mmCIF file of C-alpha atoms in Angstrom:
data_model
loop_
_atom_site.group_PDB
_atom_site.id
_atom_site.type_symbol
_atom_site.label_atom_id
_atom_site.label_comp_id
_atom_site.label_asym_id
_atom_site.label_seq_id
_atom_site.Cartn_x
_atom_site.Cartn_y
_atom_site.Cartn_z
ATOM 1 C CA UNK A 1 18.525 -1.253 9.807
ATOM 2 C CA UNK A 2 16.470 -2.487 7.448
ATOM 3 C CA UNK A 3 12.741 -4.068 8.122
ATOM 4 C CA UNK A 4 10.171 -5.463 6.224
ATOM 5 C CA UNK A 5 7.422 -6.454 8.647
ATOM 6 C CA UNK A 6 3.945 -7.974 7.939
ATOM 7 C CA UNK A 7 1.147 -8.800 10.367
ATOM 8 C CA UNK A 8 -2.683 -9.308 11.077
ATOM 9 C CA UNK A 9 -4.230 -6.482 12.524
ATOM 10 C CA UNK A 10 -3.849 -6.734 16.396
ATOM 11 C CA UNK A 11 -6.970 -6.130 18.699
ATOM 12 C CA UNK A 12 -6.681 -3.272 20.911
ATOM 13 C CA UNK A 13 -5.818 -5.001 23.666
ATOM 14 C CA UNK A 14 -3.042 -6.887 22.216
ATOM 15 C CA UNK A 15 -1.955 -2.855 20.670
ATOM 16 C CA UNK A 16 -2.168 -1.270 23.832
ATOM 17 C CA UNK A 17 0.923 -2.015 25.212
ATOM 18 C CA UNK A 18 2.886 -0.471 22.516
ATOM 19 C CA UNK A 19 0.506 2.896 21.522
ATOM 20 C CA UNK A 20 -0.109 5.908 23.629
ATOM 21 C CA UNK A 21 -3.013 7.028 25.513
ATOM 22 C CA UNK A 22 -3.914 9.360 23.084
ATOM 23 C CA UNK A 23 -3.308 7.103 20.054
ATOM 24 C CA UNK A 24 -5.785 4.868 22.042
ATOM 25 C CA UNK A 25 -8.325 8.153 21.915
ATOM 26 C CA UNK A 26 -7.840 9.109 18.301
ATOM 27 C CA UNK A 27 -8.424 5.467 17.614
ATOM 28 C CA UNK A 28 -11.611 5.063 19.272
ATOM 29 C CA UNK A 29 -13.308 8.281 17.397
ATOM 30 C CA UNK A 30 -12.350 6.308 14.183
ATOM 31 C CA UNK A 31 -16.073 4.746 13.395
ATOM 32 C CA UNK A 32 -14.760 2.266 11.288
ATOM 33 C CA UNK A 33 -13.119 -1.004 13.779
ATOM 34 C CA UNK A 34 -10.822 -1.964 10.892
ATOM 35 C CA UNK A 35 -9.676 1.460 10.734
ATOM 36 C CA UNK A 36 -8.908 1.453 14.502
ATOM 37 C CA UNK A 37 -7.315 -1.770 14.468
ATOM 38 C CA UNK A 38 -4.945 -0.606 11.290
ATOM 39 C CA UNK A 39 -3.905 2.593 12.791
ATOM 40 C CA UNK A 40 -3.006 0.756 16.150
ATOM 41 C CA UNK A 41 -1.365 -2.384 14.565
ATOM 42 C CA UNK A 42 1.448 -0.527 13.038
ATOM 43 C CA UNK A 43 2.000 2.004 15.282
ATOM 44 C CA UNK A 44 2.455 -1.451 17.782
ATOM 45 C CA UNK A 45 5.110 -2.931 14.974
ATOM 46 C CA UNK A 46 7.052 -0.087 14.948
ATOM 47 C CA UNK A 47 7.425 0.429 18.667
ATOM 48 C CA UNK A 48 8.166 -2.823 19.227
ATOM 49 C CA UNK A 49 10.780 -2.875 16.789
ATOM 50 C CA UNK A 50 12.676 0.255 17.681
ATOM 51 C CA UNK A 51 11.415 1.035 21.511
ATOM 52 C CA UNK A 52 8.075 2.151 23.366
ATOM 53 C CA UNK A 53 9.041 6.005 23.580
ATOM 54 C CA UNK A 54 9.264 6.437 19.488
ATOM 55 C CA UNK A 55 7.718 8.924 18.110
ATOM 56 C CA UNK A 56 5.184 8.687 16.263
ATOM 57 C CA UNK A 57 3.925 11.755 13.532
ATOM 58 C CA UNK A 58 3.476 13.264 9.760
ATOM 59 C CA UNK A 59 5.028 14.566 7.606
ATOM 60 C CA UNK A 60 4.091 17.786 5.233
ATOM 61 C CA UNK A 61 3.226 15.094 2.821
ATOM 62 C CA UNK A 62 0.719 13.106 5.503
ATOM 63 C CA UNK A 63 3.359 10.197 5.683
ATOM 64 C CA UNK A 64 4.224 9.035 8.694
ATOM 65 C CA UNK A 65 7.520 9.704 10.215
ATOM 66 C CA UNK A 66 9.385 9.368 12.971
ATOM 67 C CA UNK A 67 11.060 13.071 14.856
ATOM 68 C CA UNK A 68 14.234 13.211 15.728
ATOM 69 C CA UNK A 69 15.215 9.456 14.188
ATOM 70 C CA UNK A 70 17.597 7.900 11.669
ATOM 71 C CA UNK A 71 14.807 5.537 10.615
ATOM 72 C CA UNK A 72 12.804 5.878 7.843
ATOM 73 C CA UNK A 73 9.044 4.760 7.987
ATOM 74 C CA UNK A 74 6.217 3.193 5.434
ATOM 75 C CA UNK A 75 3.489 1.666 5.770
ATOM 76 C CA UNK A 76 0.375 -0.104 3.801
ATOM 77 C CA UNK A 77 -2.926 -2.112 4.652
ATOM 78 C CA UNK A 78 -5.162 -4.007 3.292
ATOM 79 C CA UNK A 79 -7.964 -6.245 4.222
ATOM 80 C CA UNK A 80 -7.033 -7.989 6.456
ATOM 81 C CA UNK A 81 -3.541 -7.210 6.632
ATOM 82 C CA UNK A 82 -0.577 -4.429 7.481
ATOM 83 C CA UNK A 83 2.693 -3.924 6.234
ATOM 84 C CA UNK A 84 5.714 -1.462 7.727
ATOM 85 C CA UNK A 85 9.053 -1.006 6.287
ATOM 86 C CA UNK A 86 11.846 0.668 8.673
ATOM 87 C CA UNK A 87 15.195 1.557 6.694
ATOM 88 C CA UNK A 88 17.489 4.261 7.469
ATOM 89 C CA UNK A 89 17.538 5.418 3.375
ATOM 90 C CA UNK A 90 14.391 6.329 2.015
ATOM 91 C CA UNK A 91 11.636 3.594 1.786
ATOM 92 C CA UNK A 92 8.083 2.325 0.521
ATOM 93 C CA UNK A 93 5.781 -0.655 0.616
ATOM 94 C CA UNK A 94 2.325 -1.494 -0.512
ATOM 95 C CA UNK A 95 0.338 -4.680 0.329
ATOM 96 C CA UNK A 96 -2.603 -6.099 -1.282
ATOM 97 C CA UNK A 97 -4.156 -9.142 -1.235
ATOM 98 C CA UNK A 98 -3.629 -11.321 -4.092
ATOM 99 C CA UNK A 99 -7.309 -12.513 -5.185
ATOM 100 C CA UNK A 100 -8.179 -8.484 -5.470
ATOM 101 C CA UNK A 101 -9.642 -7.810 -8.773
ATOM 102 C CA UNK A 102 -8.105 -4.784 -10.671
ATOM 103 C CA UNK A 103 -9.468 -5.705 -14.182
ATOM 104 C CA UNK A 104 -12.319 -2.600 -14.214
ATOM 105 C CA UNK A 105 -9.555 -0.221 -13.296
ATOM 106 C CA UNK A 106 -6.261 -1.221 -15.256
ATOM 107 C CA UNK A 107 -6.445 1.588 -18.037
ATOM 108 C CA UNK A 108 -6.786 4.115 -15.063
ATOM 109 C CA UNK A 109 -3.339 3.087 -13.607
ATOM 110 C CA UNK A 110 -1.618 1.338 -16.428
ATOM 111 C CA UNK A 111 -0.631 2.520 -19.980
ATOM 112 C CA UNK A 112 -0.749 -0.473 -22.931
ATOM 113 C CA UNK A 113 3.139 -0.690 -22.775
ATOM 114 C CA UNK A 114 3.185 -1.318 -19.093
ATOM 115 C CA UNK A 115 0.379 -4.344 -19.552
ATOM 116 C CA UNK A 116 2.744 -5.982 -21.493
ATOM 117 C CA UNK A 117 5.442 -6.132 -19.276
ATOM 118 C CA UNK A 118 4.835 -9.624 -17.941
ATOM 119 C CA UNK A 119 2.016 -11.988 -18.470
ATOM 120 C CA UNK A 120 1.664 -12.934 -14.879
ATOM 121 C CA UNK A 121 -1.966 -13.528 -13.654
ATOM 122 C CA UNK A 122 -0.758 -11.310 -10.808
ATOM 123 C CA UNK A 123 0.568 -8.629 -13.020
ATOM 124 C CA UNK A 124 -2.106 -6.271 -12.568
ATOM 125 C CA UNK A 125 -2.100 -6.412 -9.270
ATOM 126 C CA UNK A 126 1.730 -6.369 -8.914
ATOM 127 C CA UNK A 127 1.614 -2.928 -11.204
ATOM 128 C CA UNK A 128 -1.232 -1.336 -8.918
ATOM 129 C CA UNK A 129 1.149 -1.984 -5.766
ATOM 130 C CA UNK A 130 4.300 -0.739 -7.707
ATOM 131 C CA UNK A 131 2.863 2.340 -8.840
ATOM 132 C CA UNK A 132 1.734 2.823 -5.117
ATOM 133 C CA UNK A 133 5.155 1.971 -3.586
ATOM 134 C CA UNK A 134 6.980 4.667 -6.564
ATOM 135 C CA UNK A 135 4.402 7.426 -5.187
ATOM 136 C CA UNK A 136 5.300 7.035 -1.502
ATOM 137 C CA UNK A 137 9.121 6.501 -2.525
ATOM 138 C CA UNK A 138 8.600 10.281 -4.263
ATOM 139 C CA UNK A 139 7.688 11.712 -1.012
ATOM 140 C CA UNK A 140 5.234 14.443 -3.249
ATOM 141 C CA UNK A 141 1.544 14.535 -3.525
ATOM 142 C CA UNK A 142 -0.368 14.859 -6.705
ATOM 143 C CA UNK A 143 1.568 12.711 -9.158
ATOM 144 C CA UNK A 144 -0.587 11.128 -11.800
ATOM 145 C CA UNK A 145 -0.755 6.783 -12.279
ATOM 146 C CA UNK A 146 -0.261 7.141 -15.613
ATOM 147 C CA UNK A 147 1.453 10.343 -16.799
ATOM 148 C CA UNK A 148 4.070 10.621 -13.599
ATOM 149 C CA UNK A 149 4.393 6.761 -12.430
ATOM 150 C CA UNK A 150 6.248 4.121 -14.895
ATOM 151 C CA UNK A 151 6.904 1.112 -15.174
ATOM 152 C CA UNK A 152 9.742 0.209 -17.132
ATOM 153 C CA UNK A 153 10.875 -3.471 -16.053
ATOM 154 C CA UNK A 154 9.381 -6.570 -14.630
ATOM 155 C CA UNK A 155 11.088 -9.644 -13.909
ATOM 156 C CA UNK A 156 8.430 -11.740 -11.341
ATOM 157 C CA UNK A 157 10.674 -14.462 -12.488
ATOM 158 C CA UNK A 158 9.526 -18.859 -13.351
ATOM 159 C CA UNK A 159 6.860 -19.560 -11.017
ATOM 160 C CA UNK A 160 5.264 -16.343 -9.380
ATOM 161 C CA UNK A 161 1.927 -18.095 -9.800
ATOM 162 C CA UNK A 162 2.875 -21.212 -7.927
ATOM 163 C CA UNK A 163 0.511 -24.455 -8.031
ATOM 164 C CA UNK A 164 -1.794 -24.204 -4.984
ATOM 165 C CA UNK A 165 -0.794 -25.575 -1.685
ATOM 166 C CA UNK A 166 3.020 -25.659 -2.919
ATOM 167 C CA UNK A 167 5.556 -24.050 -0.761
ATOM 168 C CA UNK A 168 8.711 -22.531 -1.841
ATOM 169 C CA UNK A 169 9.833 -21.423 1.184
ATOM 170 C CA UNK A 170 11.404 -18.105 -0.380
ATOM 171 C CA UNK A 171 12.473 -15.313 2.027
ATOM 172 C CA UNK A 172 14.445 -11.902 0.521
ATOM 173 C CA UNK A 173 14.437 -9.485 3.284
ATOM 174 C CA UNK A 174 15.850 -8.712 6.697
ATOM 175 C CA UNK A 175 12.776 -9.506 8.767
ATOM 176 C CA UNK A 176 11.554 -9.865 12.376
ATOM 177 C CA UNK A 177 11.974 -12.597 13.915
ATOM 178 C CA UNK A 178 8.190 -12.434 15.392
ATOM 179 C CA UNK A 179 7.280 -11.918 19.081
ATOM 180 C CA UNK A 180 4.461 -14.319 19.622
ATOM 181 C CA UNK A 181 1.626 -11.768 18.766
ATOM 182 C CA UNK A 182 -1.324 -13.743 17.439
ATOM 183 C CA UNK A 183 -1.238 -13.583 13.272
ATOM 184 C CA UNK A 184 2.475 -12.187 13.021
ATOM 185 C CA UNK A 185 4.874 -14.164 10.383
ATOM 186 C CA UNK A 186 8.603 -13.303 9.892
ATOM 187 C CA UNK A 187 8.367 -12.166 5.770
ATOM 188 C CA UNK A 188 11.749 -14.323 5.717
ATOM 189 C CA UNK A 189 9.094 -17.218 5.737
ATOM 190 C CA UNK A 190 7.047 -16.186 2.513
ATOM 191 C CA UNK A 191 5.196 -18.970 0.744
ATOM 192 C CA UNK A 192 5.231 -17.733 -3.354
ATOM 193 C CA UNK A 193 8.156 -16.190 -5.394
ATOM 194 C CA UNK A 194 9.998 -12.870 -5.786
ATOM 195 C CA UNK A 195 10.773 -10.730 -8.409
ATOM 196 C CA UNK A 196 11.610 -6.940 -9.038
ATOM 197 C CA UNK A 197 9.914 -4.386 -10.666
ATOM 198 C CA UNK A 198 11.874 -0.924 -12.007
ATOM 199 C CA UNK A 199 10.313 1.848 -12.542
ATOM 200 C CA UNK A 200 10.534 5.856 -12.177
ATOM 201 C CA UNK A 201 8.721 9.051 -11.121
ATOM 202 C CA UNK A 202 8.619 12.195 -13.247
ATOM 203 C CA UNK A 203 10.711 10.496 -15.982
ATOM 204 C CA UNK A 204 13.806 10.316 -13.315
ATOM 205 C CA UNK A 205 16.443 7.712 -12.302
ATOM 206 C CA UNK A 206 14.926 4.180 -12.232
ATOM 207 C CA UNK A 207 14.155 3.040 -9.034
ATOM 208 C CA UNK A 208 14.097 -0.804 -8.594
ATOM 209 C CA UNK A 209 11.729 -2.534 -6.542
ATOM 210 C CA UNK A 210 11.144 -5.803 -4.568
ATOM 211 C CA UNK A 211 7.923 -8.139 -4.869
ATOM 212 C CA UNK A 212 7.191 -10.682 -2.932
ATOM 213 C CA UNK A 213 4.160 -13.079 -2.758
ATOM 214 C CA UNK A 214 3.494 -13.974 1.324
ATOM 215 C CA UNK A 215 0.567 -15.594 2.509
ATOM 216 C CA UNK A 216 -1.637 -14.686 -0.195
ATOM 217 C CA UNK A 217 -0.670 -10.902 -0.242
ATOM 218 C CA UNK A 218 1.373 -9.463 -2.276
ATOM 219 C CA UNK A 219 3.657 -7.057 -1.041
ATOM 220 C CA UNK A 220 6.426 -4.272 -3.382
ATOM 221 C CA UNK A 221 8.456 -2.506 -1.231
ATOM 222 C CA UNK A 222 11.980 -0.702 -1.286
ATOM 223 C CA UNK A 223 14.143 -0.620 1.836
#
């Protein structure tokens, strides 16, 4: 199995089907609403992908997982989005949304080689989500942006910043085929381009990644 799946948040009544009573509780102590709408959306997406008695917990890391399953679990949010990749190998996805601005923070997360790596409007964004995707894919806390995380290859490929309003109807992943929840879109039905991004943690084996430009978010993931 492989899944890339990307949807609005859900209300809690439209979640409730899918989470547990006391997923319901933790979520209402959260004072933030966006908070308690992320942390029931995806727990929703998952369950409705793979069954309603999944498991649901963390890791030794804090990433979620799922006991006594094959699958392996990631997830990301962003304003008014959330993203979660199932696979059976290990996996990683980050989502942002593509009009962020990263220009006060780029020499925090990206070294002058790596800014040269592709003169894409949506590089810097691209990089921020890559180097978030490589940190989940290590499955270790405390790696550094700069000194641990890097990026060796980009290849967003002709027209990653497509002309407004043009649709290229691009789709790279196994994705679901939506159930009808408000907001949902199969990722098989993305609107920009894709490329890849390589990179590698700790100065290990490259590790390749995905990109792909849906519905004004940007998403890198590996399945």
């Amino acid at each position: 199995m492989k899944r890339l799946l990307t949807l609005a948040p859900m209300t809690e009544a439209e979640a409730a089907p899918w989470v547990t009573g006391e997923e319901l509780a933790t979520a209402a102590g959260f004072g933030s609403a966006v908070r308690r709408a992320e942390f029931l959306t995806w727990r929703a997406a998952v369950r409705r992908e793979l069954g309603r008695d999944v498991q649901i917990a963390y890791d030794a890391n804090g990433a979620p997982c799922l006991p006594g399953r094959a699958e392996r679990i990631s997830v990301s949010h962003c304003p008014g989005r959330v993203a979660v990749v199932l696979s059976e190998e290990p996996c990683a996805v980050d989502i942002e949304s593509e009009t962020r601005n990263f220009g006060r923070v780029i020499a925090r997360y990206m070294t002058p080689c790596e800014r040269r790596l592709s003169e894409s409007a949506l590089w810097p964004a691209v990089a921020w989500c890559a180097k978030e995707a490589l940190y989940k894919y290590a499955g270790r806390r405390e790696l550094d942006l700069l000194r641990d995380l890097r990026l060796l290859e980009a290849d967003l490929g002709e027209g990653f910043d497509p002309l407004p309003g043009v649709s290229s109807g691009v789709g790279v992943t196994a994705a679901s085929a939506g159930t009808g929840v408000p907001g949902e879109e199969p990722v098989g039905m993305a609107d920009g381009a894709a490329g890849k991004v390589t990179g590698s943690v700790c100065g290990g084996a490259p590790v390749t990644l995905s990109v792909l430009r849906a519905a004004g978010y940007l998403l890198v993931f590996r399945y």
